[in-house]
Structures are given as structure tokens and as C-alpha cells.
Amino acid sequence: FITMASAATIDVSAFLTTPITRLSECTPEHRVIATAIDQALQQHGLFVLEPPSTTSRSTIQELFQHGHEFFDQNKDSKSALPSTSQAGFIRGYLPYGAESGRKEYFEPKEGFSYGYEWDSSKAPLNQLQGPNVWPDNLAAFKAACQSHFQGSVDICQAIVAAIAVALGQDPSALLKYCQGGDTISLMRLFRYHPAVAERTCLGSSPHTDWGFLTLILQDQMGGLQIQRDGTWIDVPAPEPFSFVVNGGDFLALLSKGRYHSPIHRVQTPAVQRLSFVFFYYPKYESDMQSQSWSSSEVAKDTGYNTLMQVEDSDELTTFGSYIQRKWQGVQVAPSGVKLKQ
């Protein structure tokens, strides 16, 4: 496999510590960061992100420790946790081997899904909102996950602001697509297991992501690969922890094809490893019909089930309705095996 050894690691801390809403507020540092992100998203569709100054390495290490504590519970304890998987609203424990993106692969992993901490006393405004489920005996795990969710939202908003600068727009103009998007966004914690000899295995089957951005927090083992011209390229995994930012199908549409949503997969590890994967969505109501884009900006014929590859799309008007239709169409295969984003 080819590697992205030459890819720069980008630090967006300036957009977090000195947030801006207008182009006139840009400093030279803001513009350098925006240019680097622009080039990376055009060339690869993703980039490696240096853990920002607002996120300490000790906090990340503790997060991973709590993640291992959750998965180290016995099978009965994990399976007893309530879980929900309906039309894109996914919460709770995913058992080992229960999900596969493509029928030809077995994915030896287990997972845990959560999102915005929705008040259970309030009625959701759409089908992608609702309360999380947490294990009663792991309070520190819950607190660490909640903190990481909000930190991931902040990082993604900073990246959206940087993208706006790269496109010559006021950050506020692009951030309007994100208002309320945190309430429908999805965090998935995976423990990847080594391959099993009798099956053709991948940690995650080849696919594109449907949303605005995907933020992956990985350890030094890595395993993420992107496809370029039919060749799989290893994405760097700097020690000890790093983020990978992946452009989604919605971003490809919004940028009118300037940025692409890369086909990617995850290799099975030699030993167990963890990864936090944050699917950052625009607001549910984002209009998918009045925009000056076309579905050709997100290819339909790749075989990897992109956002615009949906039946009866004329009746769908919002991003949320597209996501719900996508999940309704792929969550359960005829064999009963769950499929994934």
C-alpha cells in the first residue's frame, strides 16, 4: 500500500482560541491554516489533525482508558444495556460482528453509539434526536464521552470556519448550515478486533461518509485507508494519538465538487484497538433542493452508497430526510445482518 507520508499535520487551534465570524477578522495564522485545509481536502479529501491546544493529551489518554473499561465488561453486562437503531437514531451497544457495510466482509468489531445529551423530558423535534443510554456503573466513562462529544463539535465548527475562509466566505455564512447540527450528529466508539482466519475481514468496509465532516480520534496503530485511482493509501497515525478529518458527501455538494468525499476503509488490527468516530451533520433542515449543486458532485456509480444514491429523492427536501432514508435503506440487510454508514 502507498502511504500519505508527505501529508502535513494541521493544527486548527487558532480557530478555537480566537474564533472568527467574518473574513475581516482573519489573522495571517487563520489564513495559513485555511489554505492548508483547502489543499488537503482537494488532494485527499481528508487530513491529519494535530490535537488542538484546547485538548490535552492526558484527557485523550483517560478517554481511551474509559473506553477500554467499557468494552472490558463481560458480554452480559454490555448486552444488557438498552440499545436503539431506527432510521439513523442509533444509541447503545453494538455486539461483536453485528454490523457489516458489505456482505462480502465480516467486520470483527464491537461498538457503542451516543450523541447530543438530549433532555429526556423534552420531545425530540425530529427522528434523529433523543436521549442517550449509559451504563449505570461507569460514571467516569459517561463524563469523558460527553466531554469528548462537545469537544468534537467545537473542533468541527472551527474547521467549518476555516473552510469558509478558504472559500472566501464569512465563517458565519457557512456555519449557518451547522446550527442545531450537533443535536443530530452521531459519535461511535469502536473496538476493532484482529481478523478471524475463516472469514474475509475488514474493520470497516469501503464506504463514503454522508455528512458534513467526520472526525476520527485514533491511536498510533491506525488502520484507516483511502482509495485513490484504485489504490489503497494508508492514512498516517502519529503517536500517541491523532485526529483524522474526513470530508463527507454533504461537504462535497456544498463546495460544488471542490472537495471530494473519499472512499475509505479500516484494516483489522494485529491487536485490539479503539477509535472514536464522530459524524458531524449539518442542521436537519438544510435544504437539499434549492442549492446550486447536482448529484454528479457525489458520484452515484461508485458502488459505495453515497448520500445522493437514494430512491424517490424528489420527495426529499432536507438533509435530515436524506439521512433517514439512507439509514432506512441500509440498516438491515436481507440476511438480517446490520449494515452501516
XYZ file of C-alpha atoms in Angstrom:
341
model
C 0.000 0.000 0.000
C 1.005 3.605 -0.618
C 1.192 5.923 2.375
C 0.353 9.605 2.831
C 3.771 10.167 4.414
C 4.063 13.593 2.828
C 0.712 14.785 4.190
C 1.025 17.649 6.629
C -0.485 17.515 10.104
C -2.654 20.594 10.572
C -3.262 22.459 13.836
C -6.560 24.414 13.969
C -6.040 25.745 17.494
C -6.161 29.377 16.313
C -9.748 28.923 15.138
C -10.649 27.554 18.580
C -8.822 30.042 20.768
C -9.613 33.040 18.537
C -12.895 32.230 16.770
C -13.955 34.498 13.915
C -17.255 35.130 12.145
C -16.121 37.499 9.380
C -13.305 37.414 6.837
C -12.178 40.830 8.031
C -11.261 39.253 11.396
C -8.751 36.830 9.840
C -5.176 36.891 11.046
C -2.278 35.576 8.947
C -2.359 32.429 11.115
C -6.019 31.852 10.297
C -5.282 32.151 6.577
C -2.326 29.742 6.707
C -4.500 27.131 8.402
C -7.366 27.680 5.949
C -5.030 27.281 2.973
C -3.581 24.041 4.346
C -7.059 22.583 4.924
C -8.202 23.678 1.468
C -5.255 21.965 -0.212
C -5.635 18.764 1.829
C -9.373 18.423 1.160
C -8.811 18.967 -2.550
C -5.933 16.493 -2.760
C -7.018 13.734 -0.382
C -10.475 14.574 0.936
C -9.051 14.324 4.442
C -6.174 15.426 6.630
C -4.473 14.563 9.902
C -5.260 16.999 12.678
C -2.882 17.794 15.500
C -4.730 17.521 18.831
C -5.586 21.189 19.426
C -4.271 23.166 22.352
C -7.740 23.022 23.899
C -7.481 19.210 24.177
C -4.779 17.806 26.443
C -3.117 14.504 25.657
C -3.800 13.320 29.213
C -7.523 13.905 28.630
C -7.371 11.809 25.448
C -5.467 9.068 27.249
C -8.088 8.970 30.011
C -10.844 8.834 27.390
C -9.262 5.758 25.818
C -8.814 4.143 29.230
C -12.509 4.625 29.996
C -13.370 3.237 26.566
C -11.400 0.078 27.292
C -13.133 -0.199 30.672
C -16.498 -0.210 28.919
C -15.555 -2.906 26.418
C -13.738 -4.969 29.079
C -17.069 -5.621 30.783
C -18.448 -9.118 30.314
C -20.737 -9.798 27.387
C -23.881 -9.994 29.504
C -23.260 -6.583 31.089
C -22.748 -4.918 27.716
C -25.685 -6.675 26.070
C -27.982 -5.682 28.946
C -27.510 -2.022 28.047
C -30.590 -0.739 26.155
C -29.882 -0.068 22.503
C -31.779 1.653 19.690
C -31.202 1.598 15.945
C -34.008 3.178 13.945
C -33.872 5.451 10.888
C -30.481 6.900 11.777
C -31.104 7.313 15.503
C -28.513 4.942 16.979
C -27.716 4.576 20.665
C -26.165 1.951 22.924
C -24.068 -1.172 22.482
C -23.270 -2.843 19.158
C -22.313 -6.518 19.719
C -19.215 -8.085 18.181
C -19.661 -8.836 14.477
C -23.226 -7.471 14.327
C -22.533 -4.852 11.661
C -21.103 -5.037 8.164
C -21.096 -2.459 5.396
C -20.757 -5.019 2.588
C -21.932 -8.608 2.569
C -18.572 -9.984 1.378
C -16.811 -8.822 4.560
C -17.038 -9.784 8.208
C -16.225 -6.833 10.478
C -14.710 -8.112 13.752
C -15.576 -5.156 15.958
C -17.980 -4.039 18.652
C -19.217 -0.548 19.293
C -21.031 1.999 21.410
C -23.065 4.883 19.968
C -24.189 8.126 21.541
C -24.870 11.730 20.634
C -26.055 15.070 21.924
C -27.167 14.860 25.555
C -30.859 15.318 24.856
C -33.139 16.096 27.800
C -35.358 13.016 28.148
C -38.207 15.211 29.432
C -38.321 17.079 26.101
C -39.956 15.693 22.986
C -37.491 15.358 20.062
C -38.042 17.751 17.157
C -37.110 15.099 14.588
C -36.279 11.390 14.392
C -32.527 11.936 14.733
C -32.838 13.476 18.196
C -33.362 11.707 21.507
C -31.737 10.655 24.776
C -28.551 8.659 25.139
C -28.224 5.395 27.048
C -25.361 4.943 29.517
C -24.107 2.106 31.719
C -25.090 2.737 35.349
C -21.760 1.551 36.724
C -19.350 3.672 34.638
C -19.929 7.315 35.577
C -16.408 8.353 34.529
C -16.924 6.752 31.098
C -20.118 8.777 30.626
C -18.476 12.054 31.696
C -15.449 11.521 29.455
C -17.642 10.656 26.455
C -19.877 13.680 26.994
C -16.861 15.964 27.171
C -15.378 14.433 24.035
C -18.641 14.925 22.144
C -18.709 18.652 22.881
C -15.006 18.989 22.127
C -15.569 17.277 18.775
C -18.400 19.676 17.937
C -16.115 22.614 18.733
C -13.317 21.242 16.539
C -15.666 20.632 13.611
C -17.117 24.130 13.872
C -13.577 25.533 13.836
C -12.811 23.517 10.691
C -16.010 24.740 9.019
C -14.918 28.317 9.782
C -11.525 27.591 8.216
C -13.175 26.100 5.126
C -15.275 29.244 4.791
C -12.124 31.386 4.841
C -10.582 29.153 2.168
C -13.688 29.639 0.013
C -13.623 33.419 0.523
C -16.752 33.489 2.657
C -17.531 34.863 6.077
C -17.382 31.916 8.520
C -20.871 32.853 9.740
C -22.245 32.166 6.251
C -21.067 28.547 6.280
C -21.688 27.970 9.976
C -25.383 28.664 9.421
C -25.606 25.173 7.947
C -24.392 23.806 11.284
C -26.880 25.479 13.634
C -28.514 22.605 15.517
C -26.451 20.038 13.649
C -24.868 18.944 16.914
C -28.266 17.686 18.129
C -28.447 15.106 15.317
C -24.728 14.283 14.994
C -23.501 10.833 15.976
C -20.482 9.576 17.930
C -19.497 5.923 17.590
C -16.802 4.277 19.692
C -15.407 1.098 18.129
C -13.179 -1.628 19.483
C -11.612 -3.320 16.474
C -10.546 -6.955 16.925
C -7.999 -8.967 14.920
C -9.202 -10.807 11.833
C -10.609 -14.315 12.140
C -8.973 -16.921 9.930
C -12.129 -18.401 8.422
C -13.624 -15.100 7.178
C -12.683 -12.284 4.796
C -12.361 -9.427 7.279
C -12.119 -5.672 7.411
C -12.503 -3.394 10.406
C -14.834 -1.260 8.299
C -15.880 -1.994 4.721
C -15.220 0.550 1.936
C -17.665 3.478 2.008
C -18.047 7.236 1.876
C -19.488 9.285 4.747
C -22.759 11.120 4.176
C -22.409 14.130 6.463
C -20.502 17.404 6.624
C -17.304 16.170 8.309
C -16.136 13.031 10.083
C -13.692 13.452 12.972
C -11.793 10.307 13.917
C -9.734 10.064 17.093
C -7.246 7.223 16.680
C -4.293 5.732 18.499
C -0.875 5.080 16.967
C -1.902 1.712 15.472
C -4.010 3.412 12.817
C -5.594 1.256 10.120
C -7.560 3.847 8.113
C -7.029 3.810 4.342
C -8.398 5.912 1.476
C -8.776 4.867 -2.141
C -7.080 6.868 -4.890
C -7.190 5.678 -8.504
C -7.962 2.133 -7.383
C -5.086 2.024 -4.891
C -5.480 1.910 -1.114
C -3.388 4.518 0.706
C -2.521 4.318 4.405
C -3.515 7.371 6.442
C -0.775 8.314 8.941
C -1.316 7.654 12.643
C 1.208 9.833 14.525
C 1.972 8.748 18.090
C 0.453 8.626 20.569
C -2.951 9.949 19.443
C -4.192 11.943 16.475
C -7.350 13.125 14.785
C -8.259 12.482 11.162
C -10.724 14.832 9.488
C -12.656 13.328 6.615
C -14.789 15.345 4.203
C -18.318 13.995 3.799
C -20.731 13.857 0.877
C -22.580 16.973 2.096
C -19.338 18.968 2.037
C -18.607 17.734 -1.487
C -22.019 19.012 -2.561
C -21.746 22.278 -0.676
C -18.335 23.023 -2.210
C -19.671 22.122 -5.684
C -17.068 19.418 -6.066
C -14.051 21.432 -4.933
C -13.654 18.933 -2.097
C -14.323 15.261 -2.532
C -15.708 12.690 -0.146
C -13.106 9.909 -0.206
C -13.848 6.224 -0.325
C -12.198 4.744 2.750
C -11.972 1.584 4.828
C -10.385 0.339 8.053
C -7.980 -2.598 8.207
C -8.237 -5.148 11.002
C -5.513 -4.659 13.649
C -2.964 -7.172 14.917
C -4.247 -6.497 18.443
C -7.396 -4.854 19.771
C -7.604 -1.094 19.318
C -10.104 1.725 19.910
C -11.299 4.554 17.706
C -13.813 7.350 18.331
C -15.662 8.290 15.130
C -17.747 11.482 15.115
C -20.198 12.004 12.251
C -20.775 15.756 12.178
C -24.022 16.604 10.412
C -25.395 19.925 9.195
C -28.716 21.010 10.649
C -31.608 18.677 9.951
C -33.464 21.322 7.907
C -30.584 22.034 5.485
C -32.291 22.458 2.124
C -31.197 19.843 -0.395
C -33.304 21.084 -3.317
C -32.695 24.814 -3.689
C -28.905 24.570 -3.727
C -26.989 25.111 -6.974
C -25.438 21.682 -6.874
C -26.090 18.455 -8.695
C -25.788 14.848 -7.641
C -22.889 14.444 -10.075
C -20.706 16.117 -7.434
C -21.151 12.947 -5.358
C -20.768 10.034 -7.743
C -23.656 7.575 -7.865
C -21.857 4.752 -9.616
C -19.009 4.022 -7.207
C -20.850 1.124 -5.588
C -20.287 2.653 -2.154
C -23.777 4.001 -1.394
C -23.250 7.771 -1.349
C -25.674 10.348 0.076
C -27.365 11.102 -3.255
C -27.802 7.436 -4.151
C -31.374 7.167 -2.908
C -34.675 6.176 -4.492
C -37.530 8.673 -4.889
C -35.235 11.578 -3.999
C -37.662 14.116 -5.495
C -39.828 13.831 -2.393
C -36.880 14.532 -0.068
C -36.158 18.172 0.713
C -33.844 18.288 3.744
C -30.544 16.754 4.769
C -32.303 15.055 7.667
C -34.815 13.379 5.374
C -31.982 12.116 3.163
C -30.112 10.678 6.160
C -33.237 8.972 7.472
C -33.927 7.420 4.065
C -30.304 6.289 3.791
C -30.446 4.551 7.162
C -33.844 3.012 6.448
C -32.417 1.542 3.275
C -29.176 0.116 4.624
C -29.519 -0.681 8.321
C -30.793 -4.213 7.847
C -29.762 -6.488 5.006
C -31.975 -9.326 3.735
C -29.789 -11.740 5.702
C -30.565 -9.865 8.913
C -27.030 -8.501 9.222
C -26.968 -4.812 10.092
C -25.369 -2.540 7.545
C -23.669 0.702 8.423
C -22.984 4.196 7.264
